[in-house]
Coordinates of C-alpha atoms in Angstrom, one line a residue:
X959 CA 116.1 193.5 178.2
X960 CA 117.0 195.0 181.3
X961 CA 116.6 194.2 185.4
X962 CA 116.5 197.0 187.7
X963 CA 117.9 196.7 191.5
X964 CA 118.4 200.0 193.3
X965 CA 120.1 203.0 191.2
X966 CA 121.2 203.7 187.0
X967 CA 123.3 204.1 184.6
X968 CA 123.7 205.1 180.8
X969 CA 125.5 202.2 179.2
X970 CA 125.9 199.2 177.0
X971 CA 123.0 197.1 176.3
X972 CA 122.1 195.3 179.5
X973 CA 119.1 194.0 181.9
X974 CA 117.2 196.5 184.5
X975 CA 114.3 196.8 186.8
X976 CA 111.2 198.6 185.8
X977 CA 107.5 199.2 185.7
X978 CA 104.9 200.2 183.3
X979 CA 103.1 203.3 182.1
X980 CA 99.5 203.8 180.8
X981 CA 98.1 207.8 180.4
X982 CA 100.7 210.4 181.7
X983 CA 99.9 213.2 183.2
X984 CA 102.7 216.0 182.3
X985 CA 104.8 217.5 185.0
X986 CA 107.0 220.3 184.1
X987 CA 108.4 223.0 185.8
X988 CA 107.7 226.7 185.3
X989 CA 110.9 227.7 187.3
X990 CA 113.8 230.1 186.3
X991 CA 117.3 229.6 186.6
X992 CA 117.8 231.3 190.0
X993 CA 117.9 228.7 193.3
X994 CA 114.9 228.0 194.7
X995 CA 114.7 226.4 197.8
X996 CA 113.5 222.9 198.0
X997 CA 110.2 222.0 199.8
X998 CA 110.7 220.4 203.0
X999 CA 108.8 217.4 204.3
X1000 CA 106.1 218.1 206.9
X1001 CA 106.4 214.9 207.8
X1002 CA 108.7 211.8 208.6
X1003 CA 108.5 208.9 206.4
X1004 CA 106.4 206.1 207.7
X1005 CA 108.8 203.5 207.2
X1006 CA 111.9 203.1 204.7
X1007 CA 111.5 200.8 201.9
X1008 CA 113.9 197.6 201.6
X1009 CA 115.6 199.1 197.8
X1010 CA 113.9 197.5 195.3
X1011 CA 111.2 196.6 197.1
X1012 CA 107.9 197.4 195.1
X1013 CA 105.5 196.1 197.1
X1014 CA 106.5 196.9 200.8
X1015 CA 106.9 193.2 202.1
X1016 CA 110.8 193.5 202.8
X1017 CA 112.1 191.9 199.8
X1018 CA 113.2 193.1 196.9
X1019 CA 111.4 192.4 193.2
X1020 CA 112.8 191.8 189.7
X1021 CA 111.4 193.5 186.7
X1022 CA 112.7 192.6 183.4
X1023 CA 112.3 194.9 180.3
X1024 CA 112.5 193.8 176.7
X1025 CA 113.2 195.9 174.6
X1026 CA 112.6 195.2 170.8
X1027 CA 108.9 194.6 172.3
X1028 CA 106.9 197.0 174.6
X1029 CA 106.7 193.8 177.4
X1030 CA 107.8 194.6 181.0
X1031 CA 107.9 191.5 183.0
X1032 CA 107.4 191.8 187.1
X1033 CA 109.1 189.2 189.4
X1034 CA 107.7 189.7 192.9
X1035 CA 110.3 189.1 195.7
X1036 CA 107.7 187.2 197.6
X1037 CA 105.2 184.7 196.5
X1038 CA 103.0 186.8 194.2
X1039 CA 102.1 186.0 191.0
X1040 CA 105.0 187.7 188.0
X1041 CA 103.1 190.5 186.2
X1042 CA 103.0 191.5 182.6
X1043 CA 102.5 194.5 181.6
X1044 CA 101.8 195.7 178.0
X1045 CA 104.1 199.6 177.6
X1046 CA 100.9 200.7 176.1
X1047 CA 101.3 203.1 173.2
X1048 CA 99.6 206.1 174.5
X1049 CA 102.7 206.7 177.0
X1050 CA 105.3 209.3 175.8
X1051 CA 108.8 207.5 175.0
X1052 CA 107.1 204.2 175.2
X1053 CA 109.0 203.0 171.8
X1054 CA 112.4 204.5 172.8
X1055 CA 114.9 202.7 174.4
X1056 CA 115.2 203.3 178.4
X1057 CA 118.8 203.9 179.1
X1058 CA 118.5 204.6 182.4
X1059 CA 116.7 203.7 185.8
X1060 CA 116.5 205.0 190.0
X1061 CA 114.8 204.0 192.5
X1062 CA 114.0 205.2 195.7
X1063 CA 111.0 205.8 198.0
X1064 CA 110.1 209.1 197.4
X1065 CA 107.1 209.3 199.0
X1066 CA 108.0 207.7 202.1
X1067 CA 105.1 205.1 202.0
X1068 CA 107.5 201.5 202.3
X1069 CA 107.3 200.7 198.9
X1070 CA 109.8 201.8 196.4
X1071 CA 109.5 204.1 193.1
X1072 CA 110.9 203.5 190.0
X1073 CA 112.2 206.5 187.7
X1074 CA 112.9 205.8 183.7
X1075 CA 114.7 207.7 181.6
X1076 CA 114.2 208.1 178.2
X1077 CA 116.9 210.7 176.4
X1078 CA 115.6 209.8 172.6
X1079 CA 112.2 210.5 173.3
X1080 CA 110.2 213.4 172.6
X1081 CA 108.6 216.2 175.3
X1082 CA 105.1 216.2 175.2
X1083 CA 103.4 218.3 173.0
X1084 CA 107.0 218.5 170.7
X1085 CA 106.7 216.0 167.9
X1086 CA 110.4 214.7 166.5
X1087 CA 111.8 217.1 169.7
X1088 CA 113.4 214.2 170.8
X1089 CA 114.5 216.4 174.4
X1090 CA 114.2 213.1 176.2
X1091 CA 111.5 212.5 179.5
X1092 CA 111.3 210.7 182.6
X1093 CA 109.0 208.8 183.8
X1094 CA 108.2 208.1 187.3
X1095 CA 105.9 205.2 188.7
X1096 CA 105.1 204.5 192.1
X1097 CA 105.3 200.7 193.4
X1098 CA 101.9 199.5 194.9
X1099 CA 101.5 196.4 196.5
X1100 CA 98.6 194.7 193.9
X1101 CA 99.8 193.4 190.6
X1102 CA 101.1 194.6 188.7
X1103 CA 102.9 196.3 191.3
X1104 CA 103.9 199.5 189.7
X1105 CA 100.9 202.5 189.4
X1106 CA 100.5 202.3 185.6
X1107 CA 97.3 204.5 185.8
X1108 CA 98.7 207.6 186.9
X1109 CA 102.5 207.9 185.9
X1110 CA 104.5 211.2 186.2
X1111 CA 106.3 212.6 182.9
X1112 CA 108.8 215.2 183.4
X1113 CA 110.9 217.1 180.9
X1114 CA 113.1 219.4 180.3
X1115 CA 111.1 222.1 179.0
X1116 CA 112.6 225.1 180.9
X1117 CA 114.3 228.6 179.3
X1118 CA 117.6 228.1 180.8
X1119 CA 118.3 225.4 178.7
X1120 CA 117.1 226.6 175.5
X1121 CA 120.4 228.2 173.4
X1122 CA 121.2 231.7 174.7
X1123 CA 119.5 234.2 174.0
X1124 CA 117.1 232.4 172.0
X1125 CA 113.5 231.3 173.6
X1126 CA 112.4 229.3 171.1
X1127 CA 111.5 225.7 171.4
X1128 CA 114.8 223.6 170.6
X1129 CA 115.0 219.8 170.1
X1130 CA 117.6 217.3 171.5
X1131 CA 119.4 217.4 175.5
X1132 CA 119.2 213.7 176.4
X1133 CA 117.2 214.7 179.5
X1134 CA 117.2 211.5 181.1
X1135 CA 120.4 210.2 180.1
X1136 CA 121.5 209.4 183.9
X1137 CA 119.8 210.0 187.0
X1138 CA 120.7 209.3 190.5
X1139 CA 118.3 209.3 193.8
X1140 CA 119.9 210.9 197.5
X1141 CA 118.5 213.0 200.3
X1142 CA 120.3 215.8 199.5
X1143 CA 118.2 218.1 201.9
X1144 CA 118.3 216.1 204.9
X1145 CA 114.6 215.3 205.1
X1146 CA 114.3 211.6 204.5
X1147 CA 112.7 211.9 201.8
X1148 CA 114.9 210.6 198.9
X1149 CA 115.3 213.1 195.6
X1150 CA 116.2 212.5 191.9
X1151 CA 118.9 213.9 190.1
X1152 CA 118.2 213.8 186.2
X1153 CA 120.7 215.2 183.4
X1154 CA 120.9 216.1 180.3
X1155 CA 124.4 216.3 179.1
X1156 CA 123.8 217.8 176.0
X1157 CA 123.0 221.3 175.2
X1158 CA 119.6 221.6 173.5
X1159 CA 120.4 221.8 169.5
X1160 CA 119.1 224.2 167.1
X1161 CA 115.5 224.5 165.6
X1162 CA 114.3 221.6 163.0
X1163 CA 115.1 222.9 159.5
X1164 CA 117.9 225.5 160.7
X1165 CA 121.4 224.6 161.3
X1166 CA 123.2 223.6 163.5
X1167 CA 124.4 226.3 165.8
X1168 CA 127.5 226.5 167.8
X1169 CA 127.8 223.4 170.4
X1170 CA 130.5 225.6 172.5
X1171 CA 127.2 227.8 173.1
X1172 CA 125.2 226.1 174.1
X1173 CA 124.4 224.1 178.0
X1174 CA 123.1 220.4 179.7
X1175 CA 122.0 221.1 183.0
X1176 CA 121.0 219.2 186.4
X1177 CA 117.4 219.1 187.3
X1178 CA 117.0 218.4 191.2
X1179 CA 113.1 217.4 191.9
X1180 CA 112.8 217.0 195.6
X1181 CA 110.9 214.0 197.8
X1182 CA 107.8 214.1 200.2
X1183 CA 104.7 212.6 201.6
X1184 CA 103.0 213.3 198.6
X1185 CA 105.9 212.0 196.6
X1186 CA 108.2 213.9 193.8
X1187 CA 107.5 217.5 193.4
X1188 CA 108.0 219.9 190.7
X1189 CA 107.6 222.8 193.4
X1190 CA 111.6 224.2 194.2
X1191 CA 112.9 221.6 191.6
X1192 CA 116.2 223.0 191.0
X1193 CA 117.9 223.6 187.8
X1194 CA 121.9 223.3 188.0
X1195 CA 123.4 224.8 185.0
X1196 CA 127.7 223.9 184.6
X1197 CA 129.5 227.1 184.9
X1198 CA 127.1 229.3 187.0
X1199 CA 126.2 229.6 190.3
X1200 CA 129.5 227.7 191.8
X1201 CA 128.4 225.0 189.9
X1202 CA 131.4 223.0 187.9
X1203 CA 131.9 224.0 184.5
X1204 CA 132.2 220.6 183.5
X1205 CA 130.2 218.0 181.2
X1206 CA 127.6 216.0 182.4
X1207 CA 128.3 211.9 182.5
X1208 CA 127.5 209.7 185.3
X1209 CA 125.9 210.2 188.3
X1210 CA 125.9 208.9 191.7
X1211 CA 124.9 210.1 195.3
X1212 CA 126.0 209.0 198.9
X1213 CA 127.2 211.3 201.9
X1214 CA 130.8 211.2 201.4
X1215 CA 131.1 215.0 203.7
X1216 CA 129.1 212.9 206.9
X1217 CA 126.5 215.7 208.3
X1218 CA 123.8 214.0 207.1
X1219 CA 122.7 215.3 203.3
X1220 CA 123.5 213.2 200.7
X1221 CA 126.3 214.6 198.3
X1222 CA 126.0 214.4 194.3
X1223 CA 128.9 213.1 192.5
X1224 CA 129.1 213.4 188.8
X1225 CA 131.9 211.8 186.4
X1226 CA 132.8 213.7 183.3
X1227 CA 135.3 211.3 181.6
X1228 CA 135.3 214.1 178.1
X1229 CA 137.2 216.9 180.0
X1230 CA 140.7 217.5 180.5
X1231 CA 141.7 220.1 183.2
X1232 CA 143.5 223.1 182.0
X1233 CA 147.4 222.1 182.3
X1234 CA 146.7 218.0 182.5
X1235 CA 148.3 216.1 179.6
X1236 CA 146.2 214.2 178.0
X1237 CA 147.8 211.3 176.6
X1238 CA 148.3 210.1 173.0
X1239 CA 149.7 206.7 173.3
X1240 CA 146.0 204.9 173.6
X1241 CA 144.5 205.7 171.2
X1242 CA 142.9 203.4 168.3
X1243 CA 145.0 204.0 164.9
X1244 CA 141.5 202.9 162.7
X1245 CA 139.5 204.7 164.9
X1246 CA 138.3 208.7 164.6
X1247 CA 140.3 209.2 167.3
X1248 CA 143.3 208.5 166.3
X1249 CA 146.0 210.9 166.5
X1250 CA 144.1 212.9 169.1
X1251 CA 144.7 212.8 173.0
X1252 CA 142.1 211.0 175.3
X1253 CA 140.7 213.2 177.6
X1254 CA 141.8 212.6 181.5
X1255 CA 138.3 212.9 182.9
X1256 CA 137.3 215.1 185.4
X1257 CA 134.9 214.1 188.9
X1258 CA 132.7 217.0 190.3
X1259 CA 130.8 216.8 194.3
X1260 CA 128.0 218.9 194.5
X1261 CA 127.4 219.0 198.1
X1262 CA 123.9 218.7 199.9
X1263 CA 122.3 220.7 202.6
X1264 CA 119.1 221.7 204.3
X1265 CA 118.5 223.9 201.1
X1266 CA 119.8 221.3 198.7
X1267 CA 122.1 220.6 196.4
X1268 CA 124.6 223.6 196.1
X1269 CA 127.5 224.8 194.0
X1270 CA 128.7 226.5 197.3
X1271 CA 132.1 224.8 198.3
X1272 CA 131.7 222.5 194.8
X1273 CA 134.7 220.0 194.1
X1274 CA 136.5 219.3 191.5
X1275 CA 139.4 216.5 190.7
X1276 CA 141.0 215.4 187.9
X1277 CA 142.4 212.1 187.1
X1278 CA 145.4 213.1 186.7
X1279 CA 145.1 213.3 190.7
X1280 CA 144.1 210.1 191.6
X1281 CA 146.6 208.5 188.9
X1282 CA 144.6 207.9 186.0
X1283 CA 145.3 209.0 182.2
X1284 CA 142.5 209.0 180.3
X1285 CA 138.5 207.7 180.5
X1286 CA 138.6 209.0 184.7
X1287 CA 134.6 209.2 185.1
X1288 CA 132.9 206.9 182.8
X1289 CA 131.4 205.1 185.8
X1290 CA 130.9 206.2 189.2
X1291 CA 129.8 204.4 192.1
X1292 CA 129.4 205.6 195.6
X1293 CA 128.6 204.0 199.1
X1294 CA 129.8 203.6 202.7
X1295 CA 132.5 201.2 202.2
X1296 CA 133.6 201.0 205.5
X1297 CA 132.5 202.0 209.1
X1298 CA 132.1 205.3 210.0
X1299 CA 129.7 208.2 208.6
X1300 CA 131.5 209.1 205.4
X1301 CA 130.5 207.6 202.0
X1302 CA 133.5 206.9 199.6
X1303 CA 133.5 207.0 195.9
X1304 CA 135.0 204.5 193.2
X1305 CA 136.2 206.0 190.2
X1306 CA 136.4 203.9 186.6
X1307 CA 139.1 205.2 184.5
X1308 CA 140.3 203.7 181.5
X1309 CA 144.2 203.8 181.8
X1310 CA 146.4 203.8 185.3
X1311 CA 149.6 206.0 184.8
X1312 CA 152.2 204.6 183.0
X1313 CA 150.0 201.1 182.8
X1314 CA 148.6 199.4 179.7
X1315 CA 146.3 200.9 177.5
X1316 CA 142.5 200.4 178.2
X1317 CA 143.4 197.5 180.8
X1318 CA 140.6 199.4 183.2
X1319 CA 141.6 201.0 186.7
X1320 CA 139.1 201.4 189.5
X1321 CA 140.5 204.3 191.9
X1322 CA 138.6 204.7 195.4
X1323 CA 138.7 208.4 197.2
X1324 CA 137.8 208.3 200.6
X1325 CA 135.2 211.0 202.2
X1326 CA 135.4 213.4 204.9
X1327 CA 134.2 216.2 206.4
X1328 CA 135.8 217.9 203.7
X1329 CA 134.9 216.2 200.7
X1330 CA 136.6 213.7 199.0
X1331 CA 140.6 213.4 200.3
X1332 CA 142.5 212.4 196.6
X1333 CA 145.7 212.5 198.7
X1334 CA 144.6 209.1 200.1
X1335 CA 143.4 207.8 196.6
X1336 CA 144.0 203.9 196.0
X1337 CA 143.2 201.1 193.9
X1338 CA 141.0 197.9 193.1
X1339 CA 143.3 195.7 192.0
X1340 CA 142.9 192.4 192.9
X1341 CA 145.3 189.3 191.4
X1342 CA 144.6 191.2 188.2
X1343 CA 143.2 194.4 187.7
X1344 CA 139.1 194.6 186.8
X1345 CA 137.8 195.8 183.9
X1346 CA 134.8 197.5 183.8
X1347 CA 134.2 197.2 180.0
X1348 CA 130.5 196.8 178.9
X1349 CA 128.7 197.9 182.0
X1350 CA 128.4 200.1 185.1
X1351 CA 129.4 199.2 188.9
X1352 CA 126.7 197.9 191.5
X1353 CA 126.7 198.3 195.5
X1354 CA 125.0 196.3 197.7
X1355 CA 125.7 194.6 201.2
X1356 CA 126.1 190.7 200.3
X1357 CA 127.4 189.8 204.0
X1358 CA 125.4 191.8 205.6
X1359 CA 127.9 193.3 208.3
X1360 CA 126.6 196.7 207.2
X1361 CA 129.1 197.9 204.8
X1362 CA 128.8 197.5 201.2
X1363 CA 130.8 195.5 198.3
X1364 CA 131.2 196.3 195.1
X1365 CA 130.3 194.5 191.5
X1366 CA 132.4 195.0 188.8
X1367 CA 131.6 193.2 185.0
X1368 CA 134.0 191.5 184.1
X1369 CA 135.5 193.3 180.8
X1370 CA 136.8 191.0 177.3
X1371 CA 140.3 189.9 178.9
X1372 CA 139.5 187.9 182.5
X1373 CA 138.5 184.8 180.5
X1374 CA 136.1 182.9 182.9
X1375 CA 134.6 185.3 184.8
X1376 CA 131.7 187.5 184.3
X1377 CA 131.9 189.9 187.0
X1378 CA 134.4 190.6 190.4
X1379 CA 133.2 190.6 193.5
X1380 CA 135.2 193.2 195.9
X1381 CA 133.8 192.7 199.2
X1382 CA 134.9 195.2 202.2
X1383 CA 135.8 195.4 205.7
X1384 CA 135.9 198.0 208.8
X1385 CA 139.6 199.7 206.2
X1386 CA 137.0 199.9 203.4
X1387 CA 137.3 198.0 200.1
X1388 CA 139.6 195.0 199.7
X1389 CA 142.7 194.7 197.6
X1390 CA 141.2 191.3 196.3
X1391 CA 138.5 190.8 193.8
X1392 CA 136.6 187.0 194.0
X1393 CA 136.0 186.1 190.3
X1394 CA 132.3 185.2 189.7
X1395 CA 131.7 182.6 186.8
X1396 CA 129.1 181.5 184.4
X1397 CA 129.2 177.7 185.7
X1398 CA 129.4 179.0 189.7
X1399 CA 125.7 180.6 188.5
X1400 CA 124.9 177.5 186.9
X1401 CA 124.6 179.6 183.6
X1402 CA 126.1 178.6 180.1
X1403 CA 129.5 179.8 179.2
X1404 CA 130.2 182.4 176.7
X1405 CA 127.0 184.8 177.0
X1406 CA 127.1 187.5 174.5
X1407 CA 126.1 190.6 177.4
X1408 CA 126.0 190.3 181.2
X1409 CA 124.3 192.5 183.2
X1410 CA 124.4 192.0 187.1
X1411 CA 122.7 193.9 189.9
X1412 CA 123.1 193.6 193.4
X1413 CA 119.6 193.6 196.2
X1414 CA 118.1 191.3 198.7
X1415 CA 115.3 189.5 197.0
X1416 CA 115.0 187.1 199.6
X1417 CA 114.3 189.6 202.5
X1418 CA 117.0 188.1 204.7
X1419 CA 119.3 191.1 205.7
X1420 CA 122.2 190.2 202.5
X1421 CA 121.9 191.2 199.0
X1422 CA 122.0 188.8 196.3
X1423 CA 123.9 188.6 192.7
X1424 CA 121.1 189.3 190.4
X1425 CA 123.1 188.0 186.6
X1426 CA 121.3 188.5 183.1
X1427 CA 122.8 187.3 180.7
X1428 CA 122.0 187.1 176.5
X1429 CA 123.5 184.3 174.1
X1430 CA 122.8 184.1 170.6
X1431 CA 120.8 180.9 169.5
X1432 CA 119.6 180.4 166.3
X1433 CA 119.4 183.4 164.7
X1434 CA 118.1 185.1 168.0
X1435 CA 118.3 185.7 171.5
X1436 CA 118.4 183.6 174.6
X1437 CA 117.5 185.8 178.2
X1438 CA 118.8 183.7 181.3
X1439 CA 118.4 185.4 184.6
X1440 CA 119.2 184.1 188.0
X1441 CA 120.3 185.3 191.4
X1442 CA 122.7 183.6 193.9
X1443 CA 124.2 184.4 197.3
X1444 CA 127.7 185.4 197.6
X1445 CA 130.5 184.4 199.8
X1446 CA 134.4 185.3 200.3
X1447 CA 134.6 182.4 198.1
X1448 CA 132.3 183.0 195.2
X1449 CA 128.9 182.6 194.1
X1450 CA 126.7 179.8 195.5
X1451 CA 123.1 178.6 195.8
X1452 CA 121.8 180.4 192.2
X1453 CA 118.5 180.2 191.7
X1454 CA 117.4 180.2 188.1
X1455 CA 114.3 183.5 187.5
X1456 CA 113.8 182.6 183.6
X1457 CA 110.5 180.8 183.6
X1458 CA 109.1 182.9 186.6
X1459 CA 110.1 185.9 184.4
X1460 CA 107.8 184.2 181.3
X1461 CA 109.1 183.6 177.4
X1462 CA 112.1 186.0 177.5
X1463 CA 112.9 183.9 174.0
X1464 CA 113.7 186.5 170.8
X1465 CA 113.3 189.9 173.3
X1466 CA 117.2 190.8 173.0
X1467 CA 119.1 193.5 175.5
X1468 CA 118.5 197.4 174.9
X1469 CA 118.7 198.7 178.5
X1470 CA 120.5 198.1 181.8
X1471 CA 120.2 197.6 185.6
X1472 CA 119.2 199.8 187.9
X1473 CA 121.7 200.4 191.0

């Protein structure tokens, strides 16, 4: 199952927040490679929607997905009756797992829009392509509070990312895979970010042709009153036009330069940066990689502007910069951390220098006018180091003093707890991490996945700990989701969302939480 909050990410099986889908209506875009500029709004937004908010009245609502059945389940942060919703069959990519989830407001109307992302599924009109979609739903305030009548399907049906030289239809990409939501042109109008990592793969039938050849790419589609737009969507293709020759991984978006645009940061934990070592000691002697070095991971900032997003004055860091051996850029997370107008960025990476192998390392890098400043990268660390092992990093404000904390799930060594809080001051993060445990959420110990989110669903100013967890009972699966306030001190008042979620009984994990 999944619960979905305020952004994404393309991880282990989890909880998230989601709508559903009836008949689509295909957008794609008939763009070429070259820039084009994005449309800008013609008019301000009439109010910004509370994130995660689908219905507009200030509080945020809870949407659980299961996934071995095509059920979505709609928690209303308010005192509306839960919605279910049937993933009716007619939708493209309605029986493939959703890996990832955004939200935003795109169309400036108060209530927020939730984007899904389906990389197995097929484009319209290609059977088997499996070129992955997105589908975008806007929130409404009737049940069941996401527009299934009229959702928007785009794909990645675009020449620059067919195989050079080659204009036939191809099959795979993983469009979808991760997807981030920023104003990266400045009009308040939020915009989605959607990769697909992988370069398209050959014809069904031929063989397979030469990965090294081929390219993923970004697709930008831009915000306004009228909501999403295909018109100046921009296509970001690695290694042209200034643009990072990297590979794609996670995403994430916040202003971390200060004028204004949001900036897009994406992690890329497969690449090692010409003249890094990559190091040999972790590796896993039954594994396939064994006697191979782990890539050091590599972080990209595509910067934003009146124009949008931009290779011009791109950035590039390895982790071998900020201190980090291998796995720098599974998991990205980016917010204002402190006060002040620059955004800063934390960084997962699997092994600190010199430390022990796969312990987990979270490195912050500060913004600034510049760009992020890896001179003046530090550490989470807490009395013991977090480990982000099964699951992505959240943001959210839990005091509500205006600058965010951070969530981090608790990996297979830190016993007791399921998660770390790291909550923040006017310096930024703090060097202490507040362990978050099963009993604290009045939850049963030893769940099999956790999945947490952080958003206000109570409308009063803070965001709450939203925990799913999954134990095995029986032969099958037990879904127990709560949320709780949290403190300096922990996790307190939890509030248990099973029952007004419905029979969540047998419907097993399969996605995750949107952040």
């Amino acid at each position: 199952m999944e619960i979905i909050e305020g952004r994404r990410g393309r991880r282990a099986a989890s909880l998230l927040l989601c709508g559903a889908l009836a008949v689509p209506s295909a957008c794609t875009s008939s763009r070429g490679p070259a820039a084009v500029r994005p449309p800008r709004a013609t008019a301000a937004p009439a109010r910004q929607a509370v994130r995660g908010d689908l219905t507009g009245d200030g509080k945020a609502d809870v949407v659980v997905a299961a996934s071995r059945t095509p059920t979505l389940y709609v928690v209303p942060g308010g005192k509306e009756r839960p919605a279910v919703i049937d993933w009716s069959a007619r939708v493209p990519g309605n029986g493939d797992p959703i890996t990832e989830l955004a939200s935003a407001d795109f169309d400036g109307d108060g209530r927020t829009d939730v984007a899904i992302g389906t990389p197995q599924a097929d484009a319209p009109g290609r059977p088997r392509s499996r070129m992955g979609i997105v589908t975008l739903l806007y929130g409404t305030a009737a049940s069941p509070y996401l527009g299934t009548s009229r959702p928007v399907v785009l794909d990645q049906d675009h020449p620059a990312l067919l195989h050079p030289a080659d204009t036939r239809p191809r099959y795979g990409g993983r469009f979808g895979a991760a997807l981030a939501t920023g104003d990266f042109n400045g009009d308040r109008y939020p915009d989605l970010a959607v990769a697909a990592p992988s370069a398209p793969g050959p014809l069904l039938g031929r063989e397979p042709h030469d990965p090294k050849t081929g390219r993923g790419a970004l697709t930008v589609f831009y915000g306004g009153p009228a909501g999403l737009s295909t018109r100046g969507a921009q296509l970001l293709v690695p290694g042209e036009r200034g643009v990072p020759a990297g590979r794609l991984g996670d995403l994430a978006a916040a202003d971390v330069t200060g004028d204004g645009n949001d900036d897009l940061l994406i992690g890329d934990s497969a690449t090692t940066r010409p003249g890094d070592d990559a190091t040999e000691r972790c590796v896993d002697p039954d594994g396939d990689e064994a006697g191979h070095p782990r890539p050091v991971g590599m972080l990209y900032v595509l910067r934003g502007s009146a124009e949008g997003l931009s290779g011009r004055d791109a950035q590039s860091i390895s982790g071998a910069d900020a201190g980090v051996e291998d796995g720098f850029g599974h998991y990205l997370a980016a917010a204002r951390f402190r006060h002040g107008s620059y955004a800063d960025v934390v960084v997962y990476g699997a092994t600190r220098r010199g430390g022990r192998c796969d312990e987990g390392v979270l490195v912050v890098l500060r913004g600034g006018p510049g760009g992020l400043v890896p001179r003046e990268a530090t550490t989470v660390t807490g009395r013991r180091p977090p480990y982000s092992c099964c699951g992505g990093l959240a943001t959210g404000d839990v005091d509500g003093d205006g600058d965010a904390d951070l969530l981090v799930p608790a990996g297979p060594y830190d016993g007791a707890a399921l998660a770390w809080l790291v909550p923040s001051g006017h310096g930024g993060l703090s060097d202490r991490a507040v362990p978050l445990t099963a009993r604290s959420l009045g939850l049963p110990p030893n769940p099999v996945r956790t999945e947490l989110a952080l958003f206000d669903v109570d409308g009063d100013g803070r965001d709450e700990l939203l925990a799913g967890t999954m134990y095995s009972k029986d032969g099958g699966d037990e879904i127990r989701l709560v949320s709780a306030a949290l403190t300096s001190s922990g996790a307190t008042g939890a509030v248990d969302l099973t029952g007004a979620a419905g029979d969540l009984a047998g419907a097993g994990p399969g996605g995750e939480f949107l952040r």
